[in-house]
Tab-separated table of C-alpha atoms in Angstrom:
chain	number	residue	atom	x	y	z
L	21	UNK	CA	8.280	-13.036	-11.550
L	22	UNK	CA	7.323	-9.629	-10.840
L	23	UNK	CA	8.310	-8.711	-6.861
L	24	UNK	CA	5.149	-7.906	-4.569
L	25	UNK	CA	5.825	-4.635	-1.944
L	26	UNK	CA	3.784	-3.678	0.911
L	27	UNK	CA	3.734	-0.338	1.968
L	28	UNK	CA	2.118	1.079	4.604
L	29	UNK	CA	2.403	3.791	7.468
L	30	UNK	CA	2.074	2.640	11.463
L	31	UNK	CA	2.864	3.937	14.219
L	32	UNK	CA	5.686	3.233	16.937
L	33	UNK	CA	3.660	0.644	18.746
L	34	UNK	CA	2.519	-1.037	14.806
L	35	UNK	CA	-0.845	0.814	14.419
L	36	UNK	CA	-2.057	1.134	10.581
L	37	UNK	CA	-4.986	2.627	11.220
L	38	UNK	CA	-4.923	5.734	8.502
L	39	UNK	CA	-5.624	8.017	11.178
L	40	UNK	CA	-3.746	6.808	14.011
L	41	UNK	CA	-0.519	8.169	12.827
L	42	UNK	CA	0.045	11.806	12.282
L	43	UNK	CA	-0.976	13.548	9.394
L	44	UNK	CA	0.966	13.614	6.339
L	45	UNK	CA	3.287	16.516	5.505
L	46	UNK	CA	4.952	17.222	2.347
L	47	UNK	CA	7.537	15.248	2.464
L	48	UNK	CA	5.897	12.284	3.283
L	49	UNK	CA	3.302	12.850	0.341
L	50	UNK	CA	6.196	13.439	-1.599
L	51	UNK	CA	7.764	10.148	-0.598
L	52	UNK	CA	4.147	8.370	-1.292
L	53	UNK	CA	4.074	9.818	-4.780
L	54	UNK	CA	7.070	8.421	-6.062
L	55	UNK	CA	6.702	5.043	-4.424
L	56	UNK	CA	3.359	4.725	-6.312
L	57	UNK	CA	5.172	5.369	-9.684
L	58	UNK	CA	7.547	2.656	-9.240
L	59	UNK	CA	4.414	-0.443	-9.203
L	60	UNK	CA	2.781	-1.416	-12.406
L	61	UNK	CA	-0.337	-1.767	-10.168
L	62	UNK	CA	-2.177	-1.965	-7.322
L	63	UNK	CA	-3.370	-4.803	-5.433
L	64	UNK	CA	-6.076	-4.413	-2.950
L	65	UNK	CA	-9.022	-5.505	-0.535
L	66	UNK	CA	-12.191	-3.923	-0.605
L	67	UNK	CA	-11.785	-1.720	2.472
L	68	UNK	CA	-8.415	-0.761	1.124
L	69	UNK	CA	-9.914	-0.174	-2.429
L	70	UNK	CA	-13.046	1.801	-0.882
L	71	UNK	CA	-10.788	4.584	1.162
L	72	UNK	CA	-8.530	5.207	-1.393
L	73	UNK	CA	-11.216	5.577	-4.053
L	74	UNK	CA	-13.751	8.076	-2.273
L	75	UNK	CA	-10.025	10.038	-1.209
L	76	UNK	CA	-7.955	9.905	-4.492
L	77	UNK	CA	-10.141	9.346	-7.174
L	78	UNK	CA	-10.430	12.576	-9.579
L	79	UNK	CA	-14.272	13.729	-9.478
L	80	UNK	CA	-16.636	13.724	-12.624
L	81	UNK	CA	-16.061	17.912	-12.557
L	82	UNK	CA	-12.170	16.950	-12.985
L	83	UNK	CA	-11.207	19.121	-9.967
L	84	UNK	CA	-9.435	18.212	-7.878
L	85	UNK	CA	-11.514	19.150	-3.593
L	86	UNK	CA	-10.390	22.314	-2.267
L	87	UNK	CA	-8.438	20.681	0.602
L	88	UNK	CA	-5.743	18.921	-1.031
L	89	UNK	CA	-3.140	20.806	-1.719
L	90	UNK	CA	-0.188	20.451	-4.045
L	91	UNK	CA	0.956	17.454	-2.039
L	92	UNK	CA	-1.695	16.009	-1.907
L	93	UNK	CA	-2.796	16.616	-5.734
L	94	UNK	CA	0.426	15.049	-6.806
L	95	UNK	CA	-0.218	12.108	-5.287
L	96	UNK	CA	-3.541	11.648	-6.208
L	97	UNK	CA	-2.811	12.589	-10.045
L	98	UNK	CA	-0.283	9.151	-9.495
L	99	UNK	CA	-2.780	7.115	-8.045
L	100	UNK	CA	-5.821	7.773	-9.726
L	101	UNK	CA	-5.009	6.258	-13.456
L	102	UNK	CA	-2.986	3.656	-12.083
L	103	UNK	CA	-4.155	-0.181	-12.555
L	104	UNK	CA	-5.428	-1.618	-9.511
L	105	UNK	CA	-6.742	-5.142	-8.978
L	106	UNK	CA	-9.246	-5.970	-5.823
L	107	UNK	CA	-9.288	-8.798	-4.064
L	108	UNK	CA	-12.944	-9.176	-3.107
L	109	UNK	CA	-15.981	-11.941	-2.581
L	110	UNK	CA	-18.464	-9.419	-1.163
L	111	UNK	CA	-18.123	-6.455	-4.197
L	112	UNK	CA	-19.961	-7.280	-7.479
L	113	UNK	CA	-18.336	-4.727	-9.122
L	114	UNK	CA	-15.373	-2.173	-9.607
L	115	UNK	CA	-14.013	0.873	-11.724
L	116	UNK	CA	-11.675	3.503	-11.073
L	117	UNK	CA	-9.331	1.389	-13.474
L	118	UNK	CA	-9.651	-1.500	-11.293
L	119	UNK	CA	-10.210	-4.870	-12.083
L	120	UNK	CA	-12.404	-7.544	-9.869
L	121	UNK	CA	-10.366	-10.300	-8.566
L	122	UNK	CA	-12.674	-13.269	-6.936
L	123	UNK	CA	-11.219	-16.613	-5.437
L	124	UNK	CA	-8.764	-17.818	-3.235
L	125	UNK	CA	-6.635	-14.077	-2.857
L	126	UNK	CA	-3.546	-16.038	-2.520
L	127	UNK	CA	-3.593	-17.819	-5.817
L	128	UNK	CA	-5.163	-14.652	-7.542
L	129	UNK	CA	-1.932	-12.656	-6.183
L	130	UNK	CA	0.398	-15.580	-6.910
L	131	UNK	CA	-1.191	-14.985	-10.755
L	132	UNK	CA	-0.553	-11.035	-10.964
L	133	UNK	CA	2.892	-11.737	-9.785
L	134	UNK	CA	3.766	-14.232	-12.815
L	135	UNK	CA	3.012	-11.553	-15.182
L	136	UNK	CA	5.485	-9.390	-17.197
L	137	UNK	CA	6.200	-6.247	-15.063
L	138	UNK	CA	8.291	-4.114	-12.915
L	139	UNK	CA	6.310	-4.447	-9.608
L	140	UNK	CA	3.007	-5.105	-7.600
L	141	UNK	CA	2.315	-2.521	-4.731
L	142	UNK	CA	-0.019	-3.630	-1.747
L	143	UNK	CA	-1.602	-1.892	1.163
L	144	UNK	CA	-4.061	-2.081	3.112
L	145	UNK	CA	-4.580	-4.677	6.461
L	146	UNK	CA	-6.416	-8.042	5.751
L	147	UNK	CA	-4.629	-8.814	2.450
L	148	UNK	CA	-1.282	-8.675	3.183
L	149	UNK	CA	-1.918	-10.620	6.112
L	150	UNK	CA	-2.773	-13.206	3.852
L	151	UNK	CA	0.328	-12.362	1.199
L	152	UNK	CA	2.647	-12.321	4.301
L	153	UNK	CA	1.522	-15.758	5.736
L	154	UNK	CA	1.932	-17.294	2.072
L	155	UNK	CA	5.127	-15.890	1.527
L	156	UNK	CA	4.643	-13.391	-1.006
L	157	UNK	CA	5.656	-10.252	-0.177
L	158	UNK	CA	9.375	-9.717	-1.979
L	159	UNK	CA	9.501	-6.413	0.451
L	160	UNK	CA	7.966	-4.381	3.320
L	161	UNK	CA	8.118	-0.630	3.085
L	162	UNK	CA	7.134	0.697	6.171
L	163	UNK	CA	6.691	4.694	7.059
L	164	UNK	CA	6.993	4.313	10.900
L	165	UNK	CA	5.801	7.895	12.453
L	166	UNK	CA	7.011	8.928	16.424
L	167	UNK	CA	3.380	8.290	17.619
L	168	UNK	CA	1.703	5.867	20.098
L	169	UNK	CA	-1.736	4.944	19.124
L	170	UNK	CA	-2.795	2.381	21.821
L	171	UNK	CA	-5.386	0.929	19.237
L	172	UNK	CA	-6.592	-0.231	16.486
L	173	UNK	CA	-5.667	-2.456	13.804
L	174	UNK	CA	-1.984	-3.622	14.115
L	175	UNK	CA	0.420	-4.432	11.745
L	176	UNK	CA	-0.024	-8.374	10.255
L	177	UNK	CA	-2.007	-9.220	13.842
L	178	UNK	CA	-2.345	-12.903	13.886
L	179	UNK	CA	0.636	-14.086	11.112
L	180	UNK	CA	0.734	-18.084	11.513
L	181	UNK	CA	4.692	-17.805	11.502
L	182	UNK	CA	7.680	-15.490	12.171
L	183	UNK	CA	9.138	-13.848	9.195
L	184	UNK	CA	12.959	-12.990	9.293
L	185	UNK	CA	13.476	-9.715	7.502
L	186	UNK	CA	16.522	-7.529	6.852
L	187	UNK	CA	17.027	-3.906	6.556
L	188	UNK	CA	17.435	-2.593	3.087
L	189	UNK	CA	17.245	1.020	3.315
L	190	UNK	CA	16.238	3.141	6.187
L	191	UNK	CA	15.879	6.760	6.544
L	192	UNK	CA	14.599	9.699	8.627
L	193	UNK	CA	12.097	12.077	7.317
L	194	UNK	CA	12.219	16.068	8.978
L	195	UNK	CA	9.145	14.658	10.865
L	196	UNK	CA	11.055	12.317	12.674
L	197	UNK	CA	8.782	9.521	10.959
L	198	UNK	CA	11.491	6.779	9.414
L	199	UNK	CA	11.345	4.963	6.145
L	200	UNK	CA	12.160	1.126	6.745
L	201	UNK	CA	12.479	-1.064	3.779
L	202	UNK	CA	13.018	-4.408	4.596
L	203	UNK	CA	13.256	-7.651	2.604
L	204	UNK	CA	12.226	-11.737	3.677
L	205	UNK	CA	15.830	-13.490	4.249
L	206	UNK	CA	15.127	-16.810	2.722
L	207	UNK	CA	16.434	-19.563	4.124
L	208	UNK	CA	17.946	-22.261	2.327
């Protein structure tokens, strides 16, 4: 069974918002960009699906907007051909290699995982709620920046149980923002 990691940045006080954080240097781009090479695909909602498309996807003139800059070209060069599936009942319809995944998101995610493959990579905020509460996410990759946001989305608000994790790797960037990878300690 292929393993299922959630990545995501928050804040000190576990905001995800994509702009509650600070903004991404190089480093952290750099970080990003690997991490995206290491998942056979994506896996994501709609709102998810939407952001990343209208900011990563290459446009129909094949160059790349004036404001990214190396960074941020690298990183969209790995995430625009890469396979993504989205996890959607309101969309009728997806490209941007991206395949439409309707039903019960659980069981369609329980699916992807029993395929051949390396790795599944998810983001996002409503989703892995749902992959967290089921049990499916095989690790949490977490870039924590020094900030205080005082709103917006939080990470997993509302999961139905307590998940015991342990520390896998953890590491400071020049920013001061920390990588945390944790892992589910199953019990039993």
């Amino acid at each position: 069974m292929r393993p299922l990691r959630y990545s995501i940045n928050v804040t000190l006080d576990g905001c995800c918002h994509h702009e509650a954080g600070v903004a991404p240097d190089e480093e952290s781009m750099a970080y990003w960009t690997a991490e995206m090479s290491r998942a056979d695909a994506l896996v994501l909602g709609r709102v998810t699906y939407q952001m990343m498309e209208a900011a990563w996807r290459r446009p129909a003139s094949g160059d790349w907007p004036d404001w990214m800059d190396e960074g941020d070209r690298q990183f969209a060069e790995a995430i625009d051909p890469a396979r993504k599936h989205v996890v959607s009942s309101t969309l009728d319809e997806v490209d941007w290699n991206a395949e439409l995944v309707r039903g019960d998101p659980v069981e369609a995610v329980r699916r992807l995982k029993e395929e051949p493959g390396e790795g599944l990579w998810a983001g996002g905020v409503t989703l892995p709620l749902a992959l967290a509460d089921a049990g499916l996410i095989d690790e949490y990759e977490l870039l924590v920046h020094p900030v205080l946001a005082g709103h917006g989305p939080t990470l997993l608000a509302g999961l139905r149980e307590r998940v015991r994790l342990e520390v896998v790797e953890r590491r400071e960037l020049r920013s001061g923002a920390a990588v945390v990878r944790l892992r589910p300690v199953r019990v039993g």
